[in-house]
PDB file of C-alpha atoms in Angstrom:
ATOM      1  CA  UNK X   1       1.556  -7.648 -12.474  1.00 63.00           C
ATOM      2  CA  UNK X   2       3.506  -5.791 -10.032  1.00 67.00           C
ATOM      3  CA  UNK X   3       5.887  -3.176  -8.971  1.00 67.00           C
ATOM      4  CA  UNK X   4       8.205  -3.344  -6.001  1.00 68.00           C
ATOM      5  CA  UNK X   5      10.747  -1.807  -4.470  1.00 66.00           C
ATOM      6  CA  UNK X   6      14.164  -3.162  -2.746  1.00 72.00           C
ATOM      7  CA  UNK X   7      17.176  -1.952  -0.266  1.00 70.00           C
ATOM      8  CA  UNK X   8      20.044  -2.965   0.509  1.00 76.00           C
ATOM      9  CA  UNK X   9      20.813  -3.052   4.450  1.00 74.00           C
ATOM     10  CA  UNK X  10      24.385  -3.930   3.570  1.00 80.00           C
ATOM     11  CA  UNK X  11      25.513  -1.183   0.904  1.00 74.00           C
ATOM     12  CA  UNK X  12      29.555  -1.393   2.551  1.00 68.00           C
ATOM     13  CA  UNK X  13      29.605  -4.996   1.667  1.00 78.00           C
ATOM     14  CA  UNK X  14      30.868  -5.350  -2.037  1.00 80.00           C
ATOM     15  CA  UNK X  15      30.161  -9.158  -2.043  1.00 86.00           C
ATOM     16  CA  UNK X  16      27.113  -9.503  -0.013  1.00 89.00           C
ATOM     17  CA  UNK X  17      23.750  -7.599  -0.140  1.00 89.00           C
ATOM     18  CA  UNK X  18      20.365  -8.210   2.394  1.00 90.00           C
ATOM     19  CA  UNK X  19      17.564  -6.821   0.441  1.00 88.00           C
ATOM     20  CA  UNK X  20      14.027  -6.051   1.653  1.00 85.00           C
ATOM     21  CA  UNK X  21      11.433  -5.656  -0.930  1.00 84.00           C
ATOM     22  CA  UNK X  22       7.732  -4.442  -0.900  1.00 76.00           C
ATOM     23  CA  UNK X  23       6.026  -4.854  -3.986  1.00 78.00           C
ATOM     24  CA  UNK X  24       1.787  -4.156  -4.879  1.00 76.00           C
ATOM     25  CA  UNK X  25       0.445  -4.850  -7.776  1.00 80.00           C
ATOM     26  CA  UNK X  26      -2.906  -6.912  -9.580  1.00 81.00           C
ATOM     27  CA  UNK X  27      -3.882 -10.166 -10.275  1.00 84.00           C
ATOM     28  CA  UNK X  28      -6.308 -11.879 -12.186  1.00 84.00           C
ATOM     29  CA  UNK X  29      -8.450 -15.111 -10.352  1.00 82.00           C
ATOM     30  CA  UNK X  30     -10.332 -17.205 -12.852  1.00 82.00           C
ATOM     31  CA  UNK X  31     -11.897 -19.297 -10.086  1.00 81.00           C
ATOM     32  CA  UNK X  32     -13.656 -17.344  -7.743  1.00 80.00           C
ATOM     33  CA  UNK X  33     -16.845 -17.808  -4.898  1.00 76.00           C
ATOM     34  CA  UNK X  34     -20.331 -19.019  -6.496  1.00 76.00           C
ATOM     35  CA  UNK X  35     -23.065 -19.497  -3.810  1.00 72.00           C
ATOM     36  CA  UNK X  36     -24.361 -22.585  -6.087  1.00 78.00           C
ATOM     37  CA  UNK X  37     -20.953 -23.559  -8.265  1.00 78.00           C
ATOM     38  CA  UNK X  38     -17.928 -23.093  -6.061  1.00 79.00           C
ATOM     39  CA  UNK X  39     -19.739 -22.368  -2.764  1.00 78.00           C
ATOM     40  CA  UNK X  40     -16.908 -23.388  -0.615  1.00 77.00           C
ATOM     41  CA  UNK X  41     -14.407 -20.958  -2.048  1.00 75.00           C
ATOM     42  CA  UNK X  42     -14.149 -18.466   0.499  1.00 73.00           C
ATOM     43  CA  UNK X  43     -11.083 -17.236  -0.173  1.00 72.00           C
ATOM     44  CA  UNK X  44     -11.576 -14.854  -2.766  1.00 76.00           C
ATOM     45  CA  UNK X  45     -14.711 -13.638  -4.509  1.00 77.00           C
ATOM     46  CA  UNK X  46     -13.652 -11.402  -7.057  1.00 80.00           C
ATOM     47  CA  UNK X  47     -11.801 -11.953 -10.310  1.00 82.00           C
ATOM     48  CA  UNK X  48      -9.596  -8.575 -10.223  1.00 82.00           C
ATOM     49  CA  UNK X  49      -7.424  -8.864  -6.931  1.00 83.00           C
ATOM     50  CA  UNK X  50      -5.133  -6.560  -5.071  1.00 80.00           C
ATOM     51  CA  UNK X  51      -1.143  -8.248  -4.117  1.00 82.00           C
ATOM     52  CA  UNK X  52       1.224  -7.427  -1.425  1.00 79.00           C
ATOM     53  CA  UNK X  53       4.547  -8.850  -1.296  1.00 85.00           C
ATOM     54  CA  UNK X  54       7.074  -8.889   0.984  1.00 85.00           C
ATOM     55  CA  UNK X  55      10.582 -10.354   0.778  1.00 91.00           C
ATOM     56  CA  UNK X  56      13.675 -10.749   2.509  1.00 92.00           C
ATOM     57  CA  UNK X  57      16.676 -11.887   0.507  1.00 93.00           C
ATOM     58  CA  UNK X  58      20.364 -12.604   0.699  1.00 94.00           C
ATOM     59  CA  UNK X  59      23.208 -12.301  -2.159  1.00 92.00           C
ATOM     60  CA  UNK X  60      26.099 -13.360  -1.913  1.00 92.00           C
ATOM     61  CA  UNK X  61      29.034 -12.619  -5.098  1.00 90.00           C
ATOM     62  CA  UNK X  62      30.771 -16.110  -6.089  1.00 91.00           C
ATOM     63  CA  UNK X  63      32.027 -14.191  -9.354  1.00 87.00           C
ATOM     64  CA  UNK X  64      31.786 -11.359 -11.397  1.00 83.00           C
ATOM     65  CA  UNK X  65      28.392 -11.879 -12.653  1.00 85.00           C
ATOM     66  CA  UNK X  66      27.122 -14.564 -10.882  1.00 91.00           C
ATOM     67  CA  UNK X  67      25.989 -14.872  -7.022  1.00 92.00           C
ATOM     68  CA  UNK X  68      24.143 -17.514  -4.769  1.00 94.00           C
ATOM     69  CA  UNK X  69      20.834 -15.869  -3.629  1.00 94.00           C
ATOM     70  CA  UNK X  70      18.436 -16.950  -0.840  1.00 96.00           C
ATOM     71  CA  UNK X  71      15.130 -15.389   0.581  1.00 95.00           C
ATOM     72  CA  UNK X  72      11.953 -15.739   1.757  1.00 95.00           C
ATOM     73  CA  UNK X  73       8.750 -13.731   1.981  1.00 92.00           C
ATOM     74  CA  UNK X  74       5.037 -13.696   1.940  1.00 89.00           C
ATOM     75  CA  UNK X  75       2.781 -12.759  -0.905  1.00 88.00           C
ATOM     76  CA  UNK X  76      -1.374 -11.515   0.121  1.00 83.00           C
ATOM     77  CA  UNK X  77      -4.055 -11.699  -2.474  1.00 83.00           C
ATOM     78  CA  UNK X  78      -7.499 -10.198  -1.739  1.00 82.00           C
ATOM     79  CA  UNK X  79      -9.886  -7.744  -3.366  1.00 79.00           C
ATOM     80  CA  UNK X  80      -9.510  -4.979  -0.728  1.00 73.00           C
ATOM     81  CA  UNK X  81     -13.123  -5.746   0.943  1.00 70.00           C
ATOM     82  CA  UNK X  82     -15.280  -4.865  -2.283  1.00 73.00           C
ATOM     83  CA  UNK X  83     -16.805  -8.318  -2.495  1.00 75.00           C
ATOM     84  CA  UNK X  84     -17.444 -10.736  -0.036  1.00 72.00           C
ATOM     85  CA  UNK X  85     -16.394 -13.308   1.193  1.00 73.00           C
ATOM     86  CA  UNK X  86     -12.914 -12.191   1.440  1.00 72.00           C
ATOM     87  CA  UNK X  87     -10.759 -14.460   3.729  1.00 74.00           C
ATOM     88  CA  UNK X  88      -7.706 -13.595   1.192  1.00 76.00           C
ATOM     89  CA  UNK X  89      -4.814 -15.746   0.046  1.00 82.00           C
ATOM     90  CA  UNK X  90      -1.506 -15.148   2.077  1.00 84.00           C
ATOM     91  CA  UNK X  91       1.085 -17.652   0.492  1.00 87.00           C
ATOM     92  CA  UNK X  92       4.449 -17.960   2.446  1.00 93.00           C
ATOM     93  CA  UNK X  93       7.312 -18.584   0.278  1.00 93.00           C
ATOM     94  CA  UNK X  94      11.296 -19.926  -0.012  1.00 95.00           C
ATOM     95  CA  UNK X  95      13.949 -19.537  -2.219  1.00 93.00           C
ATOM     96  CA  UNK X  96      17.483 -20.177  -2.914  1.00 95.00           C
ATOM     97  CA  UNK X  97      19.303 -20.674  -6.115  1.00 95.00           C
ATOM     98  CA  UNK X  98      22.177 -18.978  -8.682  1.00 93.00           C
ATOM     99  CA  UNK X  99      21.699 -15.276 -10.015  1.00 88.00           C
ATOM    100  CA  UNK X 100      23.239 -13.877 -13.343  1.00 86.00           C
ATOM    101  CA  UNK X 101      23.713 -10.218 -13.361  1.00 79.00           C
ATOM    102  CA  UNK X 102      23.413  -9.414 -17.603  1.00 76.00           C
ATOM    103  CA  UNK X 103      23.958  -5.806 -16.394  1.00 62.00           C
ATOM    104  CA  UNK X 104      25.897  -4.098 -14.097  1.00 59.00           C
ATOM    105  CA  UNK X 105      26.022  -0.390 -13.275  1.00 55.00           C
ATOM    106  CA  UNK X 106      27.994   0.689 -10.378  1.00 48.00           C
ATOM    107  CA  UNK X 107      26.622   3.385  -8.538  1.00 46.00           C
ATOM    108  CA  UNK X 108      28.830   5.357  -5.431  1.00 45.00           C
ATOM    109  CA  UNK X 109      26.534   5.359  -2.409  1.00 46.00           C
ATOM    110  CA  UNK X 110      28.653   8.376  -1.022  1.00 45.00           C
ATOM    111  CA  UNK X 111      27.803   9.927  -4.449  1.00 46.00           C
ATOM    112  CA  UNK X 112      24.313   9.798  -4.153  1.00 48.00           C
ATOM    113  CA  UNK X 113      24.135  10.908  -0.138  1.00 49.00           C
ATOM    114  CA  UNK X 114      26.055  13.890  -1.486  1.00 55.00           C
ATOM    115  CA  UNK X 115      23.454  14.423  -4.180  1.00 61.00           C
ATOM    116  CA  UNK X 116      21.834  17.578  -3.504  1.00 71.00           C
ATOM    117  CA  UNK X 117      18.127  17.529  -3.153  1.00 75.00           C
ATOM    118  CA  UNK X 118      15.563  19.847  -2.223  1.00 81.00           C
ATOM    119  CA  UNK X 119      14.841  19.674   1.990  1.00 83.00           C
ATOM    120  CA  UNK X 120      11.940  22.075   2.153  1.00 86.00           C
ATOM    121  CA  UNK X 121       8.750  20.521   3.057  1.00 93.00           C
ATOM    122  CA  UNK X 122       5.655  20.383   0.629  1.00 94.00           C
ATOM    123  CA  UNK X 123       1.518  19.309   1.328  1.00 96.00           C
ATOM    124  CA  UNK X 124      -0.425  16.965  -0.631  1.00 95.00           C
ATOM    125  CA  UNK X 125      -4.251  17.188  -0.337  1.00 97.00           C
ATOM    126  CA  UNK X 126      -5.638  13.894  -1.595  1.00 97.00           C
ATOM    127  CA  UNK X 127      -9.524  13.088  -2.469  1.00 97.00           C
ATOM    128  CA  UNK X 128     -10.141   9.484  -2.671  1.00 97.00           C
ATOM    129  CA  UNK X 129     -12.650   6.982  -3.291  1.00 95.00           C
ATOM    130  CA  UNK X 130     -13.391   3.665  -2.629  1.00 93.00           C
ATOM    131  CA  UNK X 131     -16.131   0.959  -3.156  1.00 88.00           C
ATOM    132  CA  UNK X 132     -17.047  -0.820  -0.254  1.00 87.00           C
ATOM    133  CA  UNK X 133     -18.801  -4.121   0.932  1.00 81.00           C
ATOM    134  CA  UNK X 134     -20.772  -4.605   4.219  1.00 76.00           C
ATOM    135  CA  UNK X 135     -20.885  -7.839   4.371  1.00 73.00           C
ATOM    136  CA  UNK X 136     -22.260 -11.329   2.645  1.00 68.00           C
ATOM    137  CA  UNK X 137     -25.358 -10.604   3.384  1.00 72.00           C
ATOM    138  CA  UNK X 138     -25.359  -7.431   1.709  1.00 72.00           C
ATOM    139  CA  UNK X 139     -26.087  -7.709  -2.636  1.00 69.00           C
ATOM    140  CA  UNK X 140     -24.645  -3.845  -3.318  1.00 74.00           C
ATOM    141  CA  UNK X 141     -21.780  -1.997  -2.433  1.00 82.00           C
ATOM    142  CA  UNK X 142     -21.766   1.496  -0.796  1.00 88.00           C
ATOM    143  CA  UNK X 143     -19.106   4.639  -1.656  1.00 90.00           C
ATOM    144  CA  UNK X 144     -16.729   5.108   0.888  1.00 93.00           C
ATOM    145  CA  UNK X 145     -14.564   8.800   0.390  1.00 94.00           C
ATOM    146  CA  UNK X 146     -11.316  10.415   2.156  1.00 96.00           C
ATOM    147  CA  UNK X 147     -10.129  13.448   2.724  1.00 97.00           C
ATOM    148  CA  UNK X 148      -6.674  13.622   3.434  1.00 97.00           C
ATOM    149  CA  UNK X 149      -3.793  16.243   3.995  1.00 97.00           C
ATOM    150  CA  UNK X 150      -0.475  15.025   4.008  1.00 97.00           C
ATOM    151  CA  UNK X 151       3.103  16.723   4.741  1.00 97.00           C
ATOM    152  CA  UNK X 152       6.043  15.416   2.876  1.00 96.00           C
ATOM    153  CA  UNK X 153       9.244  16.555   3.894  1.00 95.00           C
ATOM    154  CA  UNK X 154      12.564  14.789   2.229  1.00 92.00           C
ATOM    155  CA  UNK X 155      15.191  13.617   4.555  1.00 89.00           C
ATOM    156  CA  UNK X 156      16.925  12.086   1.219  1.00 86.00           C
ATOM    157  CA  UNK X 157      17.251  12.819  -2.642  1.00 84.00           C
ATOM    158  CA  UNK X 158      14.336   9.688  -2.773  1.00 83.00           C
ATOM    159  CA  UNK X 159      13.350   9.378   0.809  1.00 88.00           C
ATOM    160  CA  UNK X 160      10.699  11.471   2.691  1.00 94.00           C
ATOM    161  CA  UNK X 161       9.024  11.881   6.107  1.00 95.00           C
ATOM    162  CA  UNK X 162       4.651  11.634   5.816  1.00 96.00           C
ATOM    163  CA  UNK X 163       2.426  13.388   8.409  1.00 97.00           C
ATOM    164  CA  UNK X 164      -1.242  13.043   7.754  1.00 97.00           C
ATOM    165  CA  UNK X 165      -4.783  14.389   8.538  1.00 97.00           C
ATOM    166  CA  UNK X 166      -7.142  11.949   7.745  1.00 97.00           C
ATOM    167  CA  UNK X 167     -11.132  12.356   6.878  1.00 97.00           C
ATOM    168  CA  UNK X 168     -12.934   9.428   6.261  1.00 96.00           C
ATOM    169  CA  UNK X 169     -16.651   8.706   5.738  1.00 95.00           C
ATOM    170  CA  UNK X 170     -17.844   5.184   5.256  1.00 93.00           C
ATOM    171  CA  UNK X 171     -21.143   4.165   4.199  1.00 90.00           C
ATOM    172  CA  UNK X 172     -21.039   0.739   5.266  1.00 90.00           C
ATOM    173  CA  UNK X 173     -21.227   1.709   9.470  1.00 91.00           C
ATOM    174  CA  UNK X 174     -24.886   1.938   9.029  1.00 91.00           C
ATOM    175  CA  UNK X 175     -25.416  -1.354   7.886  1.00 88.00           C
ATOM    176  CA  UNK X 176     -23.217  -2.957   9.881  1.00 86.00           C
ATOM    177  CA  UNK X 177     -24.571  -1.874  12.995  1.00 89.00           C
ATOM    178  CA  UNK X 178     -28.032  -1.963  11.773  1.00 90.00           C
ATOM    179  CA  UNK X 179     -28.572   1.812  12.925  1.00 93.00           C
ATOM    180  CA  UNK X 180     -29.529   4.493  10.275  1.00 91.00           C
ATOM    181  CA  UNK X 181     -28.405   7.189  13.161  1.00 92.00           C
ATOM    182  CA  UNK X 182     -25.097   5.795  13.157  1.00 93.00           C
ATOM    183  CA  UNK X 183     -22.217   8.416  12.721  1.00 94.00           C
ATOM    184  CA  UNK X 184     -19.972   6.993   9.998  1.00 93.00           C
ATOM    185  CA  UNK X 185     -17.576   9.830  10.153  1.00 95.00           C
ATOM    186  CA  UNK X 186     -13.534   9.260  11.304  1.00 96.00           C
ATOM    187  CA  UNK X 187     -10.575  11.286  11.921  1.00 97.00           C
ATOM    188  CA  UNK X 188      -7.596   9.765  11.824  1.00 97.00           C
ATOM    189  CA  UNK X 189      -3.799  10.958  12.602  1.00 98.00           C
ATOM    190  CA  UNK X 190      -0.951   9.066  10.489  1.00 97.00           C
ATOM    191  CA  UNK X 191       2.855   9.272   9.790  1.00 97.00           C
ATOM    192  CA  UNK X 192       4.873   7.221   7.436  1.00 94.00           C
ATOM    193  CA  UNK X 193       7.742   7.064   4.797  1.00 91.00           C
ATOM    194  CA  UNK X 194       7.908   8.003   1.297  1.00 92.00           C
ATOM    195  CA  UNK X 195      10.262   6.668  -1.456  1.00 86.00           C
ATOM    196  CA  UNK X 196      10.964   8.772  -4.964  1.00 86.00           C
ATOM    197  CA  UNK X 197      11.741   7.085  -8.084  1.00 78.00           C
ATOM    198  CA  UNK X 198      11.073   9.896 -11.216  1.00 80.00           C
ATOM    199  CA  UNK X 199       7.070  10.966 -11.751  1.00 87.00           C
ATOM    200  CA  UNK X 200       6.345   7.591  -8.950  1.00 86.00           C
ATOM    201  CA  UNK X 201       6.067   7.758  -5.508  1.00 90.00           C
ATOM    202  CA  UNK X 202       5.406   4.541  -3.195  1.00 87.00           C
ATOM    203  CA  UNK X 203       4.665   5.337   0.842  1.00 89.00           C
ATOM    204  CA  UNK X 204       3.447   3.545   3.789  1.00 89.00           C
ATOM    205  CA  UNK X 205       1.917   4.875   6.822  1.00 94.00           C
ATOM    206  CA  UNK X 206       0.466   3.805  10.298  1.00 94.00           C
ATOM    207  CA  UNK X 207      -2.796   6.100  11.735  1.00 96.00           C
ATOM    208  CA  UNK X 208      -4.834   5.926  14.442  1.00 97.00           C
ATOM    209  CA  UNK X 209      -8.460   7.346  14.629  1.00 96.00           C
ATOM    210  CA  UNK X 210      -8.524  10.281  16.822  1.00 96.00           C
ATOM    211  CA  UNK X 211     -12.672  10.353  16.335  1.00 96.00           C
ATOM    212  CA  UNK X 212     -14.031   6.807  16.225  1.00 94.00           C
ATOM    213  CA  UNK X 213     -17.768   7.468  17.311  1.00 93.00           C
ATOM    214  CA  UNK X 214     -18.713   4.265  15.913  1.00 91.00           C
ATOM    215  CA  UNK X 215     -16.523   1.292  16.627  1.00 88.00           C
ATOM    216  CA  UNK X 216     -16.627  -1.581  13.736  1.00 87.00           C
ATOM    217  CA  UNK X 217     -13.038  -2.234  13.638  1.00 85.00           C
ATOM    218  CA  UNK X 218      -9.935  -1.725  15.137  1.00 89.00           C
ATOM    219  CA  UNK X 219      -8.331   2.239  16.430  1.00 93.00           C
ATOM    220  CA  UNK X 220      -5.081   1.385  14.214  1.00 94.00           C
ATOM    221  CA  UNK X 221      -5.210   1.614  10.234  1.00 94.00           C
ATOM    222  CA  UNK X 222      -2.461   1.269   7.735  1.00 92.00           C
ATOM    223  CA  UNK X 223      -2.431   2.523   4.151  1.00 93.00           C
ATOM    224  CA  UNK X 224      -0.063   1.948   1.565  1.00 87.00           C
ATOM    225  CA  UNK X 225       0.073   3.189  -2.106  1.00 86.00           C
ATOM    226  CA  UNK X 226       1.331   4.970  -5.158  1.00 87.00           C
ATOM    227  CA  UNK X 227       1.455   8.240  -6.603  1.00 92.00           C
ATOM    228  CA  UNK X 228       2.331   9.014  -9.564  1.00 91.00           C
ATOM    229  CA  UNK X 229       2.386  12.559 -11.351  1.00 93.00           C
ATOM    230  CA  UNK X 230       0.338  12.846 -14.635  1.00 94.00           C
ATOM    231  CA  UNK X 231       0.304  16.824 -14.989  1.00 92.00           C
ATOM    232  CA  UNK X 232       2.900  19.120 -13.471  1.00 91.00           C
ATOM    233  CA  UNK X 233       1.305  19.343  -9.685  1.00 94.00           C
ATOM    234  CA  UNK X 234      -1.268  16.520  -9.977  1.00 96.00           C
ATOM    235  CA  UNK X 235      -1.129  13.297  -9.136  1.00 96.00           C
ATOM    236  CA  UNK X 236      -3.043   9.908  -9.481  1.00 95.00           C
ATOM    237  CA  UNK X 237      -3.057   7.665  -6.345  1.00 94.00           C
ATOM    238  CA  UNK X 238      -3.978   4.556  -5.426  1.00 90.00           C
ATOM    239  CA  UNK X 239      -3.976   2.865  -1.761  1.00 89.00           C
ATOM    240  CA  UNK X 240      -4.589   0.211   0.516  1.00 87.00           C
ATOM    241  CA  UNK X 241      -6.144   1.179   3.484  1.00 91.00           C
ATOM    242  CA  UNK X 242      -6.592  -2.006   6.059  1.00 87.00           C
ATOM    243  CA  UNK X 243      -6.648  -2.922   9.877  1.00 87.00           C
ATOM    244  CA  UNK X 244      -3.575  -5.109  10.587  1.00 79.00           C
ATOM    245  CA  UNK X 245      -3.971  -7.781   8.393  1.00 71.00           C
ATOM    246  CA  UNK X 246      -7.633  -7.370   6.898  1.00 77.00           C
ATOM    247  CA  UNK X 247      -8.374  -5.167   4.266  1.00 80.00           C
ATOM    248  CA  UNK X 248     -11.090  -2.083   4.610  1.00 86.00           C
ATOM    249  CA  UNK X 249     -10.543  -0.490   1.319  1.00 88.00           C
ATOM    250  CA  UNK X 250      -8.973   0.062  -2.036  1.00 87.00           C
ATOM    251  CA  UNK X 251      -9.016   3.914  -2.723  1.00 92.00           C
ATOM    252  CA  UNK X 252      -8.279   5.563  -5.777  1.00 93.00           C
ATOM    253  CA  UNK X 253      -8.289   9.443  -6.004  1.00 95.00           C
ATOM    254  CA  UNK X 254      -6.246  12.335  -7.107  1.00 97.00           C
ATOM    255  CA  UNK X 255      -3.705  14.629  -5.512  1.00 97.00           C
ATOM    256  CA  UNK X 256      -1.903  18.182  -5.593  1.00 96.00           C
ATOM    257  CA  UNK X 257       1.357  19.041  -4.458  1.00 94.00           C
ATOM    258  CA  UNK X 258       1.477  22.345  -2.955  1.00 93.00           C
TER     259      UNK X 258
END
């Protein structure tokens, strides 16, 4: 199951369109890691997995309702760090092949630059949490919590600027480093991109820890998520917060827009 996202980088061409598409969503693994069954399985150890997508494709009209499309991209499946082992799946793909529009709505681009749209800025103060793994050798997980204070500020009527004040506490840094005096505090600073579609709102963002007392992992972090608006100002997020490619953890927590 999941939800993505696409743009076109050639919106003057009427016959040809380059999309890029991000897409997250779940996935069910009925074969997972089993210290006596399936001990060699060290991909993924979990049956409920987080997946990342990214694509890359190229249309091209032939006729009214039919074009010649080819891409490629790169799908990720892993389960965010919350059970080990988790090497994770990444599965490179190709494609190329005929596409039948059943459907076609023409929209103006010029009408929707023109749109108007609300430019004032807005904060979001999110509370996540997360459930986090140590490592193998560890049997439980441990709560892992953010505190974080983002500024929105649209540029677009669906695009918006992110600046972000990060909190994060991880109980995990103790057992990693085998020291129960260990702080496992961090303070991160992060900007990113935000794209609007109705009550949903999809974002990515690069940080970097400003306070890293303890160092398990790398000073860069990257989250990317969804928010989507269940009561008037409140929202219900979910995120993926990892270090370049591996995943630290899968947060889920609520948010107001002030």
């Amino acid at each position: 199951l999941k939800l993505f996202f696409a743009r076109d980088y050639l919106p003057a061409q009427k016959r040809q369109r380059l999309l890029f598409s991000l897409g997250t969503g779940l996935c069910l693994t009925p074969t997972v890691f089993d210290e006596n069954e399936n001990p060699l399985n060290s991909l993924i150890s979990s049956k409920l997995n987080l997946l990342l997508s990214i694509a890359l494709d190229y249309e091209l009209a032939l006729g009214k309702d039919i074009s010649l499309l080819v891409g490629i991209g790169i799908d990720h499946f892993s389960n965010a760090a919350t059970k080990f082992p988790n090497t994770g799946i990444n599965i490179p793909h190709a494609k190329a092949g005929l596409s039948y529009t059943l459907q076609k709505k023409a929209i103006s681009g010029g009408d929707m630059l023109n749109t108007p749209f609300d430019k004032s800025g807005y904060f979001f103060p999110i509370l996540t949490l997360a459930r986090k793994s140590a490592g193998r050798q560890f049997d439980d997980n441990d709560w892992a919590y953010s505190l974080i204070l983002q500024y929105v500020r649209r540029y677009s009527p669906r695009h918006a600027m992110i600046v972000s004040m990060d909190y994060m506490y991880n109980n995990t840094i103790r057992k990693i480093r085998n020291d129960p005096q260990a702080v496992q505090s961090r303070i991160g600073l992060a900007a990113g991109w935000q794209l609007e579609f109705g009550r949903t709102a999809f974002f990515m963002q690069l940080g970097y820890y400003l306070y890293r007392p303890v160092d398990v992992d790398e000073s860069l972090y990257h989250r990317i998520g969804l928010k989507q608006q269940i009561y008037r100002n409140l929202y219900l997020t979910s995120f993926l917060k990892s270090h370049y490619f591996r995943a630290d953890v899968w947060e889920w927590g609520l948010a107001l827009k002030i």
